[in-house]
């Protein structure tokens, strides 16, 4: 198998074989750690892993924190708000400092798209993209794929509709690159202003009812209000629930009992009805459960893949 990248920024950096292997290892992790088991591996005790979140997070940050510690690694919760970033130090210096302190891998969330690119060669610390601006969120897409397969929804020949603000969604951008590799047809559905040209990878639609009728799976997105700065994007909020909100009634109209996913946090009552969240169709909590197993698998692949030159070479100063 090809070497796992030492900086995981986007889905395209992974081969199909590597993705398959991540799915297999996630399934093994699910067995080993299920029912809140704490069964760390001796071989991971030597690693120090940090999360560095420069944007808010509940799910991604904490599932990484749990995955890191359940594997047996030492965990450093880097607190950006109390750090020297506030004194003007830049991220590169911060990562170099963490590296010299012994951190092997850092999960970085940043509001700047493609920022991890700047750190691909220096410093020699491994990096996982925990979401970079509107670019990608590869670990979310991978755990979504794992959840679908784990819940018995193989993707070959299936149609999955991603509903909402795809333009600003780093999750969509990763899913669009991942799901078709597993034979899924992807539709992006939402107001025109929230759709983007996927160069033919996904079909675009503004009609949710039509999409529901064709779909085997729905994936709902949060409206990313924090990323909207033009009236073109904000005027849509008013009728959004009516046009694009998914409720049990709406699904029942077409006799559809299909899985509904959401990466969270959800605007319950807007893009997703309270009734859907409480129903057996909703896989959101399974996504959260499985996030720990997939993130463990990603950490394992990246930590094990220690390049001779990375991790042992003293830095030139
Ligand atoms: C997403 C994110 O932050 O990119 N959530 C997540 O990581 N679970 C999506 C969102 O914020 O809407």
Short mmCIF file of C-alpha atoms in Angstrom, two decimals, residues 147-283:
data_model
loop_
_atom_site.label_atom_id
_atom_site.label_comp_id
_atom_site.label_asym_id
_atom_site.label_seq_id
_atom_site.Cartn_x
_atom_site.Cartn_y
_atom_site.Cartn_z
CA UNK A 147 -21.48 5.17 9.12
CA UNK A 148 -23.43 4.44 5.94
CA UNK A 149 -21.62 1.15 5.35
CA UNK A 150 -21.73 0.21 9.05
CA UNK A 151 -25.50 0.81 9.08
CA UNK A 152 -25.98 -1.46 6.05
CA UNK A 153 -26.22 1.17 3.31
CA UNK A 154 -23.66 0.12 0.69
CA UNK A 155 -23.35 2.95 -1.83
CA UNK A 156 -23.01 1.15 -5.18
CA UNK A 157 -25.86 2.37 -7.43
CA UNK A 158 -27.42 4.50 -4.69
CA UNK A 159 -28.46 8.14 -4.99
CA UNK A 160 -27.53 10.45 -2.15
CA UNK A 161 -28.84 14.00 -2.04
CA UNK A 162 -26.91 16.61 -0.07
CA UNK A 163 -29.38 19.32 0.88
CA UNK A 164 -28.49 22.88 1.78
CA UNK A 165 -25.60 25.26 1.68
CA UNK A 166 -23.18 23.18 -0.36
CA UNK A 167 -21.28 26.19 -1.63
CA UNK A 168 -19.97 27.04 1.85
CA UNK A 169 -19.81 23.49 3.15
CA UNK A 170 -16.37 21.96 3.56
CA UNK A 171 -18.20 18.72 4.37
CA UNK A 172 -19.90 18.70 0.94
CA UNK A 173 -16.62 19.44 -0.79
CA UNK A 174 -15.08 16.32 0.78
CA UNK A 175 -18.18 14.14 0.29
CA UNK A 176 -18.38 14.99 -3.41
CA UNK A 177 -14.83 13.71 -3.82
CA UNK A 178 -15.42 10.59 -1.75
CA UNK A 179 -18.88 9.11 -2.33
CA UNK A 180 -18.70 8.64 -6.13
CA UNK A 181 -15.61 6.45 -5.60
CA UNK A 182 -17.97 3.99 -3.90
CA UNK A 183 -20.49 4.01 -6.75
CA UNK A 184 -22.91 6.61 -5.39
CA UNK A 185 -24.67 9.17 -7.53
CA UNK A 186 -24.59 12.54 -5.75
CA UNK A 187 -27.18 15.32 -6.10
CA UNK A 188 -26.64 18.74 -4.55
CA UNK A 189 -30.00 20.29 -3.73
CA UNK A 190 -30.68 23.78 -2.41
CA UNK A 191 -31.37 27.34 -3.44
CA UNK A 192 -29.43 28.25 -6.56
CA UNK A 193 -27.27 30.63 -4.52
CA UNK A 194 -25.98 27.70 -2.42
CA UNK A 195 -25.08 25.38 -5.29
CA UNK A 196 -21.77 25.22 -7.13
CA UNK A 197 -20.35 23.65 -10.25
CA UNK A 198 -18.85 20.27 -9.40
CA UNK A 199 -17.58 19.80 -12.96
CA UNK A 200 -20.12 17.10 -13.59
CA UNK A 201 -19.40 15.01 -10.48
CA UNK A 202 -22.77 15.84 -8.89
CA UNK A 203 -26.14 16.77 -10.37
CA UNK A 204 -27.63 20.08 -9.19
CA UNK A 205 -31.27 20.65 -8.26
CA UNK A 206 -33.40 23.33 -6.61
CA UNK A 207 -36.38 21.02 -6.12
CA UNK A 208 -36.24 19.06 -2.88
CA UNK A 209 -39.41 17.04 -3.46
CA UNK A 210 -38.08 15.74 -6.76
CA UNK A 211 -34.76 14.87 -5.13
CA UNK A 212 -36.45 13.02 -2.27
CA UNK A 213 -38.33 10.85 -4.75
CA UNK A 214 -35.09 9.81 -6.46
CA UNK A 215 -32.97 9.41 -3.33
CA UNK A 216 -31.86 6.45 -1.24
CA UNK A 217 -30.10 8.63 1.33
CA UNK A 218 -30.41 12.27 2.43
CA UNK A 219 -27.53 14.28 3.86
CA UNK A 220 -28.59 17.63 5.37
CA UNK A 221 -26.37 20.63 5.96
CA UNK A 222 -26.41 23.51 8.35
CA UNK A 223 -26.91 26.94 6.80
CA UNK A 224 -23.47 28.44 7.44
CA UNK A 225 -24.66 31.90 8.49
CA UNK A 226 -21.18 32.89 9.67
CA UNK A 227 -19.96 32.62 6.07
CA UNK A 228 -22.68 34.75 4.49
CA UNK A 229 -21.86 38.33 3.79
CA UNK A 230 -24.04 39.15 0.82
CA UNK A 231 -27.84 39.63 0.70
CA UNK A 232 -27.81 37.02 -2.09
CA UNK A 233 -27.05 34.43 0.59
CA UNK A 234 -29.04 35.81 3.52
CA UNK A 235 -32.38 36.53 1.81
CA UNK A 236 -32.88 32.80 1.52
CA UNK A 237 -33.36 32.19 5.26
CA UNK A 238 -36.98 33.33 5.28
CA UNK A 239 -38.63 30.51 3.35
CA UNK A 240 -35.90 27.98 3.89
CA UNK A 241 -37.75 25.52 6.14
CA UNK A 242 -40.70 25.47 3.78
CA UNK A 243 -38.60 24.91 0.67
CA UNK A 244 -35.71 22.83 1.93
CA UNK A 245 -36.54 21.63 5.44
CA UNK A 246 -36.86 17.86 5.81
CA UNK A 247 -39.69 16.67 8.04
CA UNK A 248 -41.31 13.27 8.51
CA UNK A 249 -44.45 14.58 6.77
CA UNK A 250 -42.46 15.56 3.74
CA UNK A 251 -40.83 12.13 3.55
CA UNK A 252 -44.17 10.39 4.13
CA UNK A 253 -45.69 12.26 1.17
CA UNK A 254 -43.44 10.17 -1.05
CA UNK A 255 -43.58 7.12 1.15
CA UNK A 256 -39.86 7.41 1.82
CA UNK A 257 -38.22 5.76 4.81
CA UNK A 258 -34.65 6.62 3.98
CA UNK A 259 -31.65 7.37 6.22
CA UNK A 260 -31.06 11.02 7.03
CA UNK A 261 -27.57 12.17 7.97
CA UNK A 262 -26.33 15.51 9.29
CA UNK A 263 -22.76 16.39 10.36
CA UNK A 264 -24.05 18.65 13.12
CA UNK A 265 -24.53 21.11 14.60
CA UNK A 266 -28.07 21.13 13.21
CA UNK A 267 -30.56 23.99 13.19
CA UNK A 268 -33.39 21.77 14.40
CA UNK A 269 -36.67 23.13 13.09
CA UNK A 270 -35.00 24.75 10.09
CA UNK A 271 -33.17 22.33 7.80
CA UNK A 272 -34.30 19.29 9.80
CA UNK A 273 -37.55 18.71 11.68
CA UNK A 274 -37.61 17.79 15.39
CA UNK A 275 -39.54 14.69 14.39
CA UNK A 276 -36.77 13.52 12.03
CA UNK A 277 -34.09 13.93 14.73
CA UNK A 278 -36.17 11.78 17.10
CA UNK A 279 -36.91 9.14 14.47
CA UNK A 280 -35.11 5.93 13.58
CA UNK A 281 -34.30 7.41 10.16
CA UNK A 282 -31.85 9.86 11.71
CA UNK A 283 -28.23 8.63 11.69
#
